């Protein structure tokens, strides 16, 4: 199916066919990234603004490199050094940048819905790079890409997401993507961070870590989002690690071919043992590698690309 959207704001509003179009387009761009010359002219003459109003390592650098690989000009906006600090509104900031002929805004913001707002006040395309605890669509797309690459399919797989679900935009976007693609999703963590209400999104909820990880094909670990929690949600980090952290003993209870994922940044020794993070079972760095191809695909598609058939440049 052909892509026909100017923005990527969330996974919730995408169809399964649209998600597959992004993944197939990313497959084509991954092949481009394996050539000697890794650049293509798909966005030549276009300007991409990285508008990050919240910290990021992986997403911001990955989007920047993706835009450069597509031959776009890139502006990296740093909120701390901007006139946002002097009281300029987000709308005025973005409209001033658009006046410099920016074509695509990639936005991370602590407020849920901020990229949706921007898409209503700008003519440029907007890509959500994480909005509060709401969604992180490109993370879910690169996670789905990695699962499909490692397992050959997504439909029918058992995927466990373990950790702080309540405050996680990665969890919400993953739940939307994986359930649309036919996976069976189980959520696990402390009851304060994994409320039963998530069952309405089509997932299973359990607070028993062994039940959650035994039989899973994919275990996706999430860190505790301390920056979003307004009160203590569990007694302490040590207790969280002892009850829910992935350690050697728990890993032995998982399927030998289950892959271990994490969107990063990881907290070694908290949600994941350091040795497991670095083990052959972990695909954490492959997720980062795949993020580049997925973000090239997203920039290509929101700029008017229709699908993988147009990538053979
Ligand atoms: N996974 C992720 O969004 O990482 P960053 O916060 O470093 O971008």
Short mmCIF file of C-alpha atoms and ligand atoms in Angstrom, two decimals:
data_model
loop_
_atom_site.label_atom_id
_atom_site.label_comp_id
_atom_site.label_asym_id
_atom_site.label_seq_id
_atom_site.Cartn_x
_atom_site.Cartn_y
_atom_site.Cartn_z
CA UNK A 1 0.00 0.00 0.00
CA UNK A 2 1.16 3.55 -0.73
CA UNK A 3 1.90 6.03 2.06
CA UNK A 4 -0.25 9.15 1.95
CA UNK A 5 0.44 11.19 5.13
CA UNK A 6 2.33 14.45 5.62
CA UNK A 7 2.97 13.89 9.33
CA UNK A 8 3.90 11.04 11.65
CA UNK A 9 2.31 11.96 14.96
CA UNK A 10 1.47 8.62 16.54
CA UNK A 11 1.03 4.92 15.90
CA UNK A 12 -2.56 4.86 17.18
CA UNK A 13 -3.91 6.44 13.99
CA UNK A 14 -1.89 4.24 11.58
CA UNK A 15 -3.28 1.13 9.94
CA UNK A 16 -1.34 -2.15 9.98
CA UNK A 17 -0.74 -1.66 6.24
CA UNK A 18 0.79 1.78 6.82
CA UNK A 19 3.08 0.37 9.51
CA UNK A 20 4.20 -2.40 7.14
CA UNK A 21 4.85 0.24 4.44
CA UNK A 22 7.22 2.06 6.83
CA UNK A 23 8.96 -1.22 7.74
CA UNK A 24 9.35 -2.24 4.08
CA UNK A 25 10.66 1.22 3.17
CA UNK A 26 13.13 0.96 6.06
CA UNK A 27 14.30 -2.41 4.73
CA UNK A 28 15.13 -0.70 1.44
CA UNK A 29 16.98 2.10 3.24
CA UNK A 30 18.91 -0.41 5.37
CA UNK A 31 20.24 -1.88 2.11
CA UNK A 32 21.26 1.65 1.01
CA UNK A 33 23.16 1.98 4.32
CA UNK A 34 25.18 -1.12 3.49
CA UNK A 35 26.51 0.38 0.23
CA UNK A 36 29.92 2.07 -0.04
CA UNK A 37 28.13 5.36 -0.79
CA UNK A 38 25.39 5.59 1.82
CA UNK A 39 23.82 8.87 0.72
CA UNK A 40 20.82 9.31 -1.57
CA UNK A 41 19.40 12.60 -2.90
CA UNK A 42 15.78 12.01 -1.81
CA UNK A 43 15.64 15.19 0.35
CA UNK A 44 18.10 17.35 -1.60
CA UNK A 45 17.13 21.02 -1.16
CA UNK A 46 14.92 20.27 1.85
CA UNK A 47 15.52 21.55 5.37
CA UNK A 48 14.90 19.40 8.42
CA UNK A 49 14.66 20.97 11.90
CA UNK A 50 15.49 18.83 14.93
CA UNK A 51 13.31 20.62 17.50
CA UNK A 52 14.17 18.82 20.73
CA UNK A 53 12.83 20.49 23.87
CA UNK A 54 13.70 17.43 26.00
CA UNK A 55 17.00 15.52 26.26
CA UNK A 56 17.82 12.77 23.77
CA UNK A 57 20.87 10.90 22.53
CA UNK A 58 19.66 8.12 20.21
CA UNK A 59 16.60 9.72 18.62
CA UNK A 60 18.09 13.15 17.93
CA UNK A 61 21.37 11.87 16.49
CA UNK A 62 19.63 9.15 14.52
CA UNK A 63 17.22 11.66 12.94
CA UNK A 64 20.10 14.01 12.18
CA UNK A 65 22.11 11.29 10.47
CA UNK A 66 19.00 10.05 8.63
CA UNK A 67 18.36 13.54 7.24
CA UNK A 68 22.03 13.91 6.23
CA UNK A 69 21.98 10.51 4.50
CA UNK A 70 18.98 11.78 2.51
CA UNK A 71 21.01 14.90 1.56
CA UNK A 72 18.79 17.34 3.50
CA UNK A 73 20.08 20.43 5.28
CA UNK A 74 19.70 19.97 9.05
CA UNK A 75 19.15 22.54 11.79
CA UNK A 76 19.67 21.29 15.33
CA UNK A 77 17.60 23.49 17.63
CA UNK A 78 18.80 23.52 21.23
CA UNK A 79 16.03 24.64 23.58
CA UNK A 80 18.43 25.67 26.35
CA UNK A 81 20.24 28.11 24.05
CA UNK A 82 17.09 29.46 22.37
CA UNK A 83 14.67 32.33 22.83
CA UNK A 84 12.23 29.89 24.46
CA UNK A 85 14.25 30.86 27.53
CA UNK A 86 13.18 34.50 26.99
CA UNK A 87 9.50 33.63 26.91
CA UNK A 88 8.95 33.03 23.19
CA UNK A 89 6.15 30.54 22.66
CA UNK A 90 6.60 27.20 20.96
CA UNK A 91 4.26 28.33 18.19
CA UNK A 92 6.24 31.52 17.52
CA UNK A 93 9.54 29.64 17.66
CA UNK A 94 8.34 27.07 15.15
CA UNK A 95 6.78 29.65 12.83
CA UNK A 96 10.02 31.64 12.80
CA UNK A 97 11.94 28.50 11.85
CA UNK A 98 9.36 27.75 9.17
CA UNK A 99 9.97 31.25 7.77
CA UNK A 100 13.49 30.05 6.99
CA UNK A 101 11.85 27.52 4.66
CA UNK A 102 12.03 24.52 6.97
CA UNK A 103 10.20 21.57 5.42
CA UNK A 104 10.13 18.95 8.18
CA UNK A 105 10.05 19.46 11.96
CA UNK A 106 11.13 16.59 14.19
CA UNK A 107 9.87 17.32 17.65
CA UNK A 108 10.45 15.98 21.13
CA UNK A 109 8.58 17.65 23.97
CA UNK A 110 7.62 16.83 27.55
CA UNK A 111 3.97 17.73 26.86
CA UNK A 112 1.73 15.08 25.34
CA UNK A 113 0.18 16.42 22.13
CA UNK A 114 2.84 19.07 21.44
CA UNK A 115 3.67 17.67 17.94
CA UNK A 116 -0.05 17.46 17.13
CA UNK A 117 -0.37 21.13 18.06
CA UNK A 118 2.59 22.00 15.86
CA UNK A 119 1.07 20.12 12.92
CA UNK A 120 -2.00 22.38 13.17
CA UNK A 121 -0.08 25.68 13.16
CA UNK A 122 2.58 24.90 10.53
CA UNK A 123 2.47 24.06 6.83
CA UNK A 124 5.59 21.90 7.23
CA UNK A 125 5.55 18.19 8.00
CA UNK A 126 5.84 17.20 11.67
CA UNK A 127 7.33 14.00 13.06
CA UNK A 128 6.80 13.11 16.71
CA UNK A 129 10.10 12.13 18.35
CA UNK A 130 8.44 11.52 21.74
CA UNK A 131 5.72 13.59 23.45
CA UNK A 132 5.50 13.24 27.21
CA UNK A 133 4.17 9.83 28.23
CA UNK A 134 1.97 9.69 25.13
CA UNK A 135 3.79 8.22 22.11
CA UNK A 136 7.24 7.64 20.58
CA UNK A 137 6.25 6.36 17.14
CA UNK A 138 9.68 5.92 15.55
CA UNK A 139 10.86 3.91 18.56
CA UNK A 140 7.95 1.50 18.11
CA UNK A 141 8.63 1.30 14.37
CA UNK A 142 12.30 0.48 14.90
CA UNK A 143 11.35 -2.05 17.57
CA UNK A 144 8.87 -3.72 15.20
CA UNK A 145 11.49 -3.63 12.42
CA UNK A 146 14.03 -5.33 14.71
CA UNK A 147 11.55 -7.99 15.84
CA UNK A 148 10.57 -8.74 12.23
CA UNK A 149 14.22 -8.90 11.19
CA UNK A 150 15.22 -11.22 14.05
CA UNK A 151 12.12 -13.44 14.10
CA UNK A 152 10.94 -13.26 10.49
CA UNK A 153 7.43 -12.17 11.48
CA UNK A 154 5.46 -10.30 14.14
CA UNK A 155 1.99 -11.86 13.93
CA UNK A 156 1.53 -14.57 16.53
CA UNK A 157 4.67 -13.72 18.54
CA UNK A 158 4.48 -13.34 22.31
CA UNK A 159 6.00 -10.01 23.30
CA UNK A 160 6.46 -9.02 26.95
CA UNK A 161 7.04 -5.39 27.87
CA UNK A 162 8.48 -5.26 31.39
CA UNK A 163 8.94 -2.13 33.50
CA UNK A 164 7.40 1.28 33.94
CA UNK A 165 4.47 1.10 31.52
CA UNK A 166 2.38 3.90 33.01
CA UNK A 167 4.84 6.70 32.23
CA UNK A 168 6.25 5.20 29.03
CA UNK A 169 5.53 6.60 25.58
CA UNK A 170 7.61 3.73 24.19
CA UNK A 171 5.20 1.24 25.77
CA UNK A 172 2.11 2.94 24.36
CA UNK A 173 3.51 3.16 20.83
CA UNK A 174 4.76 -0.44 21.01
CA UNK A 175 1.37 -1.68 22.21
CA UNK A 176 -0.39 0.04 19.31
CA UNK A 177 2.10 -1.21 16.72
CA UNK A 178 2.44 -4.78 17.94
CA UNK A 179 -1.26 -5.43 18.51
CA UNK A 180 -2.11 -3.97 15.07
CA UNK A 181 0.48 -6.35 13.57
CA UNK A 182 -0.98 -9.37 15.36
CA UNK A 183 1.43 -9.98 18.26
CA UNK A 184 0.24 -11.08 21.71
CA UNK A 185 1.44 -8.39 24.12
CA UNK A 186 1.91 -8.94 27.87
CA UNK A 187 2.69 -6.04 30.21
CA UNK A 188 4.45 -6.60 33.53
CA UNK A 189 5.82 -4.48 36.37
CA UNK A 190 4.72 -3.15 39.76
CA UNK A 191 0.93 -2.77 39.98
CA UNK A 192 1.33 0.99 40.48
CA UNK A 193 3.15 1.22 37.14
CA UNK A 194 1.12 -1.38 35.23
CA UNK A 195 -2.54 -0.74 35.99
CA UNK A 196 -5.21 -3.12 34.72
CA UNK A 197 -6.62 -0.32 32.55
CA UNK A 198 -4.00 -1.20 29.92
CA UNK A 199 -5.98 -4.37 29.16
CA UNK A 200 -8.33 -2.10 27.21
CA UNK A 201 -5.52 -1.63 24.68
CA UNK A 202 -5.68 -5.34 23.88
CA UNK A 203 -2.85 -6.57 26.12
CA UNK A 204 -2.54 -9.00 28.98
CA UNK A 205 -1.45 -7.50 32.33
CA UNK A 206 0.39 -9.50 34.98
CA UNK A 207 2.48 -8.53 37.99
CA UNK A 208 4.24 -11.93 38.10
CA UNK A 209 7.58 -11.54 36.34
CA UNK A 210 8.19 -15.25 35.73
CA UNK A 211 4.76 -15.70 34.22
CA UNK A 212 5.48 -12.71 31.98
CA UNK A 213 8.85 -13.85 30.65
CA UNK A 214 8.42 -17.64 30.42
CA UNK A 215 7.25 -18.42 26.89
CA UNK A 216 7.91 -14.92 25.54
CA UNK A 217 9.59 -14.64 22.14
CA UNK A 218 10.57 -11.04 22.81
CA UNK A 219 11.25 -9.32 26.15
CA UNK A 220 11.35 -5.54 25.91
CA UNK A 221 12.66 -3.90 29.09
CA UNK A 222 11.84 -0.33 30.05
CA UNK A 223 13.60 1.90 32.53
CA UNK A 224 11.81 3.65 35.37
CA UNK A 225 10.83 7.11 34.08
CA UNK A 226 11.78 9.02 37.25
CA UNK A 227 11.51 12.34 35.40
CA UNK A 228 7.76 11.87 34.88
CA UNK A 229 6.78 10.43 38.28
CA UNK A 230 5.42 13.06 40.63
CA UNK A 231 5.46 10.69 43.64
CA UNK A 232 7.20 7.47 44.61
CA UNK A 233 5.50 4.58 42.77
CA UNK A 234 7.38 1.80 44.61
CA UNK A 235 9.57 1.60 47.74
CA UNK A 236 12.96 1.89 46.01
CA UNK A 237 15.22 0.95 43.13
CA UNK A 238 16.69 -2.02 45.01
CA UNK A 239 13.26 -3.52 45.56
CA UNK A 240 12.32 -2.93 41.91
CA UNK A 241 15.48 -4.74 40.79
CA UNK A 242 14.91 -7.69 43.09
CA UNK A 243 11.26 -8.10 42.04
CA UNK A 244 11.37 -7.18 38.33
CA UNK A 245 14.97 -6.79 37.12
CA UNK A 246 16.16 -9.20 34.42
CA UNK A 247 18.98 -11.18 36.05
CA UNK A 248 20.77 -14.45 35.22
CA UNK A 249 18.33 -16.62 37.19
CA UNK A 250 15.32 -15.11 35.45
CA UNK A 251 16.99 -15.27 32.05
CA UNK A 252 17.37 -19.04 32.52
CA UNK A 253 13.57 -19.30 32.75
CA UNK A 254 13.09 -17.69 29.31
CA UNK A 255 13.02 -19.41 25.91
CA UNK A 256 16.62 -19.85 24.69
CA UNK A 257 15.82 -17.93 21.51
CA UNK A 258 13.92 -15.08 23.18
CA UNK A 259 15.50 -11.75 22.28
CA UNK A 260 16.11 -9.02 24.86
CA UNK A 261 15.27 -5.48 23.80
CA UNK A 262 15.52 -2.06 25.44
CA UNK A 263 14.89 1.37 23.87
CA UNK A 264 17.69 2.93 25.93
CA UNK A 265 19.01 4.62 27.88
CA UNK A 266 19.59 1.48 29.96
CA UNK A 267 20.17 1.58 33.69
CA UNK A 268 22.68 -1.24 34.17
CA UNK A 269 22.01 -3.26 37.30
CA UNK A 270 18.48 -1.87 37.71
CA UNK A 271 16.07 -3.20 35.04
CA UNK A 272 18.78 -5.31 33.36
CA UNK A 273 21.96 -7.02 34.55
CA UNK A 274 25.00 -5.52 32.88
CA UNK A 275 26.11 -8.95 31.54
CA UNK A 276 22.73 -9.54 29.91
CA UNK A 277 22.78 -6.12 28.25
CA UNK A 278 26.10 -7.06 26.64
CA UNK A 279 25.18 -10.69 25.85
CA UNK A 280 24.34 -12.31 22.52
CA UNK A 281 20.69 -12.42 23.58
CA UNK A 282 20.55 -8.62 23.61
CA UNK A 283 19.62 -6.77 20.41
CA UNK A 284 19.80 -3.33 22.03
CA UNK A 285 22.50 -1.94 19.73
CA UNK A 286 20.86 -3.50 16.67
CA UNK A 287 17.76 -1.50 17.59
CA UNK A 288 19.87 1.64 17.40
CA UNK A 289 21.31 0.62 14.02
CA UNK A 290 17.83 -0.10 12.67
CA UNK A 291 16.59 3.24 13.99
CA UNK A 292 18.62 4.99 11.30
CA UNK A 293 16.94 3.09 8.44
CA UNK A 294 13.51 3.52 10.01
CA UNK A 295 13.99 7.29 10.40
CA UNK A 296 15.27 7.61 6.84
CA UNK A 297 12.06 5.84 5.78
CA UNK A 298 9.87 8.14 7.87
CA UNK A 299 11.52 11.33 6.54
CA UNK A 300 11.27 9.99 2.99
CA UNK A 301 7.57 9.13 3.38
CA UNK A 302 6.41 12.35 5.08
CA UNK A 303 8.25 14.24 2.34
CA UNK A 304 6.01 12.66 -0.30
CA UNK A 305 7.60 9.23 -0.85
CA UNK A 306 5.00 6.54 -1.45
CA UNK A 307 6.79 3.35 -0.41
CA UNK A 308 9.77 1.01 -0.82
CA UNK A 309 9.34 0.81 -4.61
CA UNK A 310 10.64 4.41 -4.83
CA UNK A 311 13.83 3.83 -2.83
CA UNK A 312 15.94 2.22 -5.56
CA UNK A 313 18.00 5.37 -6.17
N1 LIG B 1 15.12 5.55 23.01
C1 LIG B 1 15.20 6.90 23.09
O1 LIG B 1 14.24 7.63 22.79
O2 LIG B 1 16.42 7.35 23.49
P1 LIG B 1 16.81 8.91 23.59
O3 LIG B 1 16.00 9.50 24.70
O4 LIG B 1 18.29 8.91 23.87
O5 LIG B 1 16.48 9.54 22.27
#
